[in-house]
Coordinates of C-alpha atoms in Angstrom, one line a residue:
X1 CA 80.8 212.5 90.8
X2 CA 81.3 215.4 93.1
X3 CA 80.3 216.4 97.0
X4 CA 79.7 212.7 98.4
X5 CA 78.5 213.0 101.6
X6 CA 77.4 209.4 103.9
X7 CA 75.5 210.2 107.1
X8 CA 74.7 207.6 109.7
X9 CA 70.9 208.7 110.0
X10 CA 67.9 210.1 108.1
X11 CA 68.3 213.9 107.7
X12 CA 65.3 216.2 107.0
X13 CA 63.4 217.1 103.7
X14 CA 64.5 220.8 104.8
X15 CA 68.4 219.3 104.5
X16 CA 67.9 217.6 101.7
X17 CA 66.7 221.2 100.0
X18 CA 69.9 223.0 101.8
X19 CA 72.1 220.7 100.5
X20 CA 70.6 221.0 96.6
X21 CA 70.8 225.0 96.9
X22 CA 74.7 225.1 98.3
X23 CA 76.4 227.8 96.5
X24 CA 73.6 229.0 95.0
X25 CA 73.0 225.9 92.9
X26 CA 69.9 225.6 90.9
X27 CA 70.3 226.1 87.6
X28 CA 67.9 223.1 86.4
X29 CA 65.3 221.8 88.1
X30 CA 63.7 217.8 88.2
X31 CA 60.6 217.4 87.1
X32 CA 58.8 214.2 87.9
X33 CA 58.2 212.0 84.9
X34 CA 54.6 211.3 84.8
X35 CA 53.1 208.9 87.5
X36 CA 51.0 207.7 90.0
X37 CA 52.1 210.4 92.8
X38 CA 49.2 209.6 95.8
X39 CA 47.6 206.2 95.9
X40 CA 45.4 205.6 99.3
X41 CA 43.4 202.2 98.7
X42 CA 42.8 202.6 102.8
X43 CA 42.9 199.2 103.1
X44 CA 43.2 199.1 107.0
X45 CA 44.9 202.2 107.2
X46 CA 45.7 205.7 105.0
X47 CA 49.2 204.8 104.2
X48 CA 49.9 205.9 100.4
X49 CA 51.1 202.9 98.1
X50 CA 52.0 205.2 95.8
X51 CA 55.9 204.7 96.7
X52 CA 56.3 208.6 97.3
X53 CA 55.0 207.9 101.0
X54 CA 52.4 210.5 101.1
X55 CA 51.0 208.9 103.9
X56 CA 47.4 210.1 105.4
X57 CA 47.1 211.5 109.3
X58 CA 43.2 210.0 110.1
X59 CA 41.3 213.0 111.9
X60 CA 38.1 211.2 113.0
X61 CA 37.7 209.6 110.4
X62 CA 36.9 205.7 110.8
X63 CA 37.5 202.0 109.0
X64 CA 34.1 201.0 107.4
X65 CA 33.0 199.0 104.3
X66 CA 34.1 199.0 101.0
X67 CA 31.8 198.8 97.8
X68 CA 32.5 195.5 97.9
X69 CA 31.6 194.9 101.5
X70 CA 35.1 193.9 102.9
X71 CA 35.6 195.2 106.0
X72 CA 38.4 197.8 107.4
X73 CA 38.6 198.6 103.4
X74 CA 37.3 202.3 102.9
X75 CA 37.1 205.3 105.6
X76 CA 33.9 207.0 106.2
X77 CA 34.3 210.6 107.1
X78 CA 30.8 212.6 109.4
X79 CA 30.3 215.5 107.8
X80 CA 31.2 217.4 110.7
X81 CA 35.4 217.4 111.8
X82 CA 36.9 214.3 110.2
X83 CA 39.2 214.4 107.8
X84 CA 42.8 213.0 106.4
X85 CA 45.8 214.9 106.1
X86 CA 48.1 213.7 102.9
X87 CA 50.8 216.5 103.7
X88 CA 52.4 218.6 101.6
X89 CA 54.7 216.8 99.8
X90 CA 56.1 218.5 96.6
X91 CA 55.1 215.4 94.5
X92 CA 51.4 216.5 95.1
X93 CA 52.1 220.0 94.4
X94 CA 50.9 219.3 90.9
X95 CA 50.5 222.6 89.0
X96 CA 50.2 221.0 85.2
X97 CA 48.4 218.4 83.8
X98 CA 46.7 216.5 86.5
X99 CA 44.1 213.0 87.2
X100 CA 42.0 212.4 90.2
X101 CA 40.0 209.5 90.7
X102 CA 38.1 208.3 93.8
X103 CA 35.1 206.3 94.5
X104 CA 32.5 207.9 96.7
X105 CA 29.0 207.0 98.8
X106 CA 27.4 209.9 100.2
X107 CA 25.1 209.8 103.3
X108 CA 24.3 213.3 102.6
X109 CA 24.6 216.4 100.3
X110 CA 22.7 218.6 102.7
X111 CA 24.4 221.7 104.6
X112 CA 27.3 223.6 103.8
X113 CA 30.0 222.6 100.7
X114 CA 31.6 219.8 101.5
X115 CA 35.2 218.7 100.5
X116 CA 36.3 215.5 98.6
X117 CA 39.7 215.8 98.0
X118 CA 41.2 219.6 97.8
X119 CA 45.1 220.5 97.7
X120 CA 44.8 224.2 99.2
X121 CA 46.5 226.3 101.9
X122 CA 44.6 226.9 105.6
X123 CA 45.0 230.8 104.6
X124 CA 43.5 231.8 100.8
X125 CA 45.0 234.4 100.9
X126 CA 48.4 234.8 98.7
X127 CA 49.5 232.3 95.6
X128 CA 52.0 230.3 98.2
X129 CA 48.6 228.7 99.6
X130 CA 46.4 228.7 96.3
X131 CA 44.2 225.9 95.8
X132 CA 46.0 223.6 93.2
X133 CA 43.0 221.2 92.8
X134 CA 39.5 221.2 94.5
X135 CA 36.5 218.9 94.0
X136 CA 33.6 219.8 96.4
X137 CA 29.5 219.2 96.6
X138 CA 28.4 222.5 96.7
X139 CA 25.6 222.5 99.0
X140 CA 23.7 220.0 96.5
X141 CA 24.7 216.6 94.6
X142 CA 26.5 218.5 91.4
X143 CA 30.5 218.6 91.4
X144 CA 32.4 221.7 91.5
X145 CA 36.0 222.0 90.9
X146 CA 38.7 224.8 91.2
X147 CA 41.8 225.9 91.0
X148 CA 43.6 228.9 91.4
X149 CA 46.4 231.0 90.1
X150 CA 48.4 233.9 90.8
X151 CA 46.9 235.3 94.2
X152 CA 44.1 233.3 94.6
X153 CA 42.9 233.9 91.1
X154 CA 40.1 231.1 91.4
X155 CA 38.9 228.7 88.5
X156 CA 35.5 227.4 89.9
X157 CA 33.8 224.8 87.3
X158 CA 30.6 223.2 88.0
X159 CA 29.7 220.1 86.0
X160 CA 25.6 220.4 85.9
X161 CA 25.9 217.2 83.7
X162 CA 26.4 214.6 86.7
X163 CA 23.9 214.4 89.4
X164 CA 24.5 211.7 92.3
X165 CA 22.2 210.2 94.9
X166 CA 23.0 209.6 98.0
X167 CA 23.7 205.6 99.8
X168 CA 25.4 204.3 96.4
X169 CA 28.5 204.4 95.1
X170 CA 30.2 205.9 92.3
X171 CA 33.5 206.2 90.5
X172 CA 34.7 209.7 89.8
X173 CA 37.8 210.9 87.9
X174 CA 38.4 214.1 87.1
X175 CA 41.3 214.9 84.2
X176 CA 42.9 218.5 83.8
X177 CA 44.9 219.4 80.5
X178 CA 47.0 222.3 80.7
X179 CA 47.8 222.9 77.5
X180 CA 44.1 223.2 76.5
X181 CA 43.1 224.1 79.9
X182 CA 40.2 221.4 79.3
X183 CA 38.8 219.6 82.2
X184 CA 37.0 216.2 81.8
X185 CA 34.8 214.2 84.0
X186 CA 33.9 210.9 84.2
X187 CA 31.6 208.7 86.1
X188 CA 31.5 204.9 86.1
X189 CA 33.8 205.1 83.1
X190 CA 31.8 207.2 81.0
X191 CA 32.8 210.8 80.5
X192 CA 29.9 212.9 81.3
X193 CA 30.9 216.2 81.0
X194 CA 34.0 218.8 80.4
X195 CA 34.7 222.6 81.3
X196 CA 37.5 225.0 80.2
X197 CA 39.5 227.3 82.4
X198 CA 41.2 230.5 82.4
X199 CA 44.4 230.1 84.4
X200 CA 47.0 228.0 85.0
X201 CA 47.5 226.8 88.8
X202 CA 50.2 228.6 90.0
X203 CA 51.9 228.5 93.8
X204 CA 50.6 226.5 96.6
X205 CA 54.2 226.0 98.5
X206 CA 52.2 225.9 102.2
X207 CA 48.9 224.5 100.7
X208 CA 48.4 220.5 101.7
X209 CA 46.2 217.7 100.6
X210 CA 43.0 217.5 102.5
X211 CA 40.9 214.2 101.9
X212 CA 36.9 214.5 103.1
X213 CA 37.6 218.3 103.4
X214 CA 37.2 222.0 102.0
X215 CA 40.0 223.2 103.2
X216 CA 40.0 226.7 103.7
X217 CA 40.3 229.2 106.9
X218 CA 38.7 228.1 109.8
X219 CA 34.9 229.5 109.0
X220 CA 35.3 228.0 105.7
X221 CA 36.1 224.6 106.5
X222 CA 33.7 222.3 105.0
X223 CA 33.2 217.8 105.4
X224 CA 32.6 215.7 103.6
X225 CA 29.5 212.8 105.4
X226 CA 30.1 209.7 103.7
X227 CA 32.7 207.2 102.4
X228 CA 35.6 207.4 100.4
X229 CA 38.0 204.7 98.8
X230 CA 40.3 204.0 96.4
X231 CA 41.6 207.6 96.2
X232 CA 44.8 208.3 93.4
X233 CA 46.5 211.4 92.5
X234 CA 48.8 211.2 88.9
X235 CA 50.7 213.9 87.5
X236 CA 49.2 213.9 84.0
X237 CA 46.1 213.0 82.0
X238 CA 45.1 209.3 81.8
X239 CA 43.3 208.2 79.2
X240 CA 40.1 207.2 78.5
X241 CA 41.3 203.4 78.6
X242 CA 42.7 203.3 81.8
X243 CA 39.8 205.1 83.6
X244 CA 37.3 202.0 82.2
X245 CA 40.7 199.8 83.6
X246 CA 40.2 201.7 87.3
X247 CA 36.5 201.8 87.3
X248 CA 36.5 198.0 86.9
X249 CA 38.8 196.8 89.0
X250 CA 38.9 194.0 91.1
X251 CA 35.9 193.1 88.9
X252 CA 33.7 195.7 89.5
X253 CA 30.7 196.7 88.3
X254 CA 27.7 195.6 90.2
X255 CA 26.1 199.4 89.0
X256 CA 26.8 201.6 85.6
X257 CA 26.4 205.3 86.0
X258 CA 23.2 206.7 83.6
X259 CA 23.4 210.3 82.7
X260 CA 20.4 212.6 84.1
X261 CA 18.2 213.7 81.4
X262 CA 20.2 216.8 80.1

């Protein structure tokens, strides 16, 4: 044991770092074993029950029904200025292998692209506020994802294969795999359609988690009009079991997802 120290208050994530870097220290660095790192089930409030406390700031955004019609369980976001900031934690600054799953209604798909869940700096430009993960409506009902590496080298994917309509809900989680930069997506449970992608996510130091927003520079902010629920955020791939597991949970489904004719 070496360099005890006992304070008689909380000191500052910015402390914390100081103190880890004295005399030049590191020479290793932790990695996170993989986890659950963001968990929001918005059940009366954005608090993450994640245990990393990656607790949501509500913008606008208000209480509403959830899929199952409990109230004060879900937040529904206008499509014009609300959204929900998760911070920028470095647990969410998840550069490898990645899951996101959520459950969405839309209202709307009309208008400009509209952000679901994007972890991206308020300034593109320069790798420190890269987009780590995006999923957006672009202008339509068809998913787009990105990422981006070295200085803003983007990764757009669009997955043609799922089409949405709007006033029902669906269950969406989207798996990245970095070692063969494969990207899957499900719907419902079922996996309806993959991508590959060039480069690795890279950076993102000042970028944040947006949820119900495109985050971007002012002109290129984006919102999301509808509801969302049940958002999670793990550091690696889940498989295929434990996406049916999520999808029907708490005894869900009333709906199964049917793939467009393709």
């Amino acid at each position: 044991i070496d360099d005890l120290r006992i304070y008689n208050y909380v000191i500052p994530d910015s402390a914390i770092q100081n103190l880890y870097s004295e005399n030049g220290w590191p020479e290793t660095k932790y990695v996170l074993p993989d986890t659950l790192v963001a968990y929001y089930p918005f059940s009366g409030n954005a608090g993450d029950s994640s245990g990393f406390e990656n607790h949501g700031e509500v913008f606008g955004a208000t209480l509403t029904r959830d899929r199952f019609g409990n109230e004060n369980s879900a937040y529904e976001f206008d499509g014009n200025n609300d959204f929900i900031d998760g911070g920028n934690s470095e647990s969410l600054r998840v550069t490898g292998d990645l899951t996101l799953s959520f459950w969405f209604n839309a209202d709307s798909f009309e208008g400009v692209t509209s952000g679901i869940l994007t972890y991206q700096g308020s300034n593109t430009s320069g790798s420190e506020r890269n987009a780590l993960y995006k999923i957006n409506f672009p202008n339509d009902n068809i998913f787009n994802y990105n990422h981006e590496g070295g200085e803003g080298t983007d990764n757009v994917r669009r997955f043609e294969n799922a089409e949405f309509n709007v006033d029902e809900w669906y269950h969406t989680v989207l798996t990245r795999d970095t070692t063969t930069k494969e990207l899957k997506l499900y719907i419902d449970g079922i996996q309806v359609d993959t991508a590959v992608f060039d480069v690795l996510p890279l950076g993102g130091e000042l970028s944040s988690l947006r949820i119900g927003e495109n985050h971007g520079t002012v002109d290129l902010d984006r919102f999301f009009d509808g509801t969302l629920d049940d958002i999670r955020i793990y550091n690696y791939a889940i498989p295929d079991s434990a996406i049916q597991n999520l999808y029907s949970e708490n005894g869900w489904p009333e709906t199964k997802y049917v793939l467009p004719d393709t």
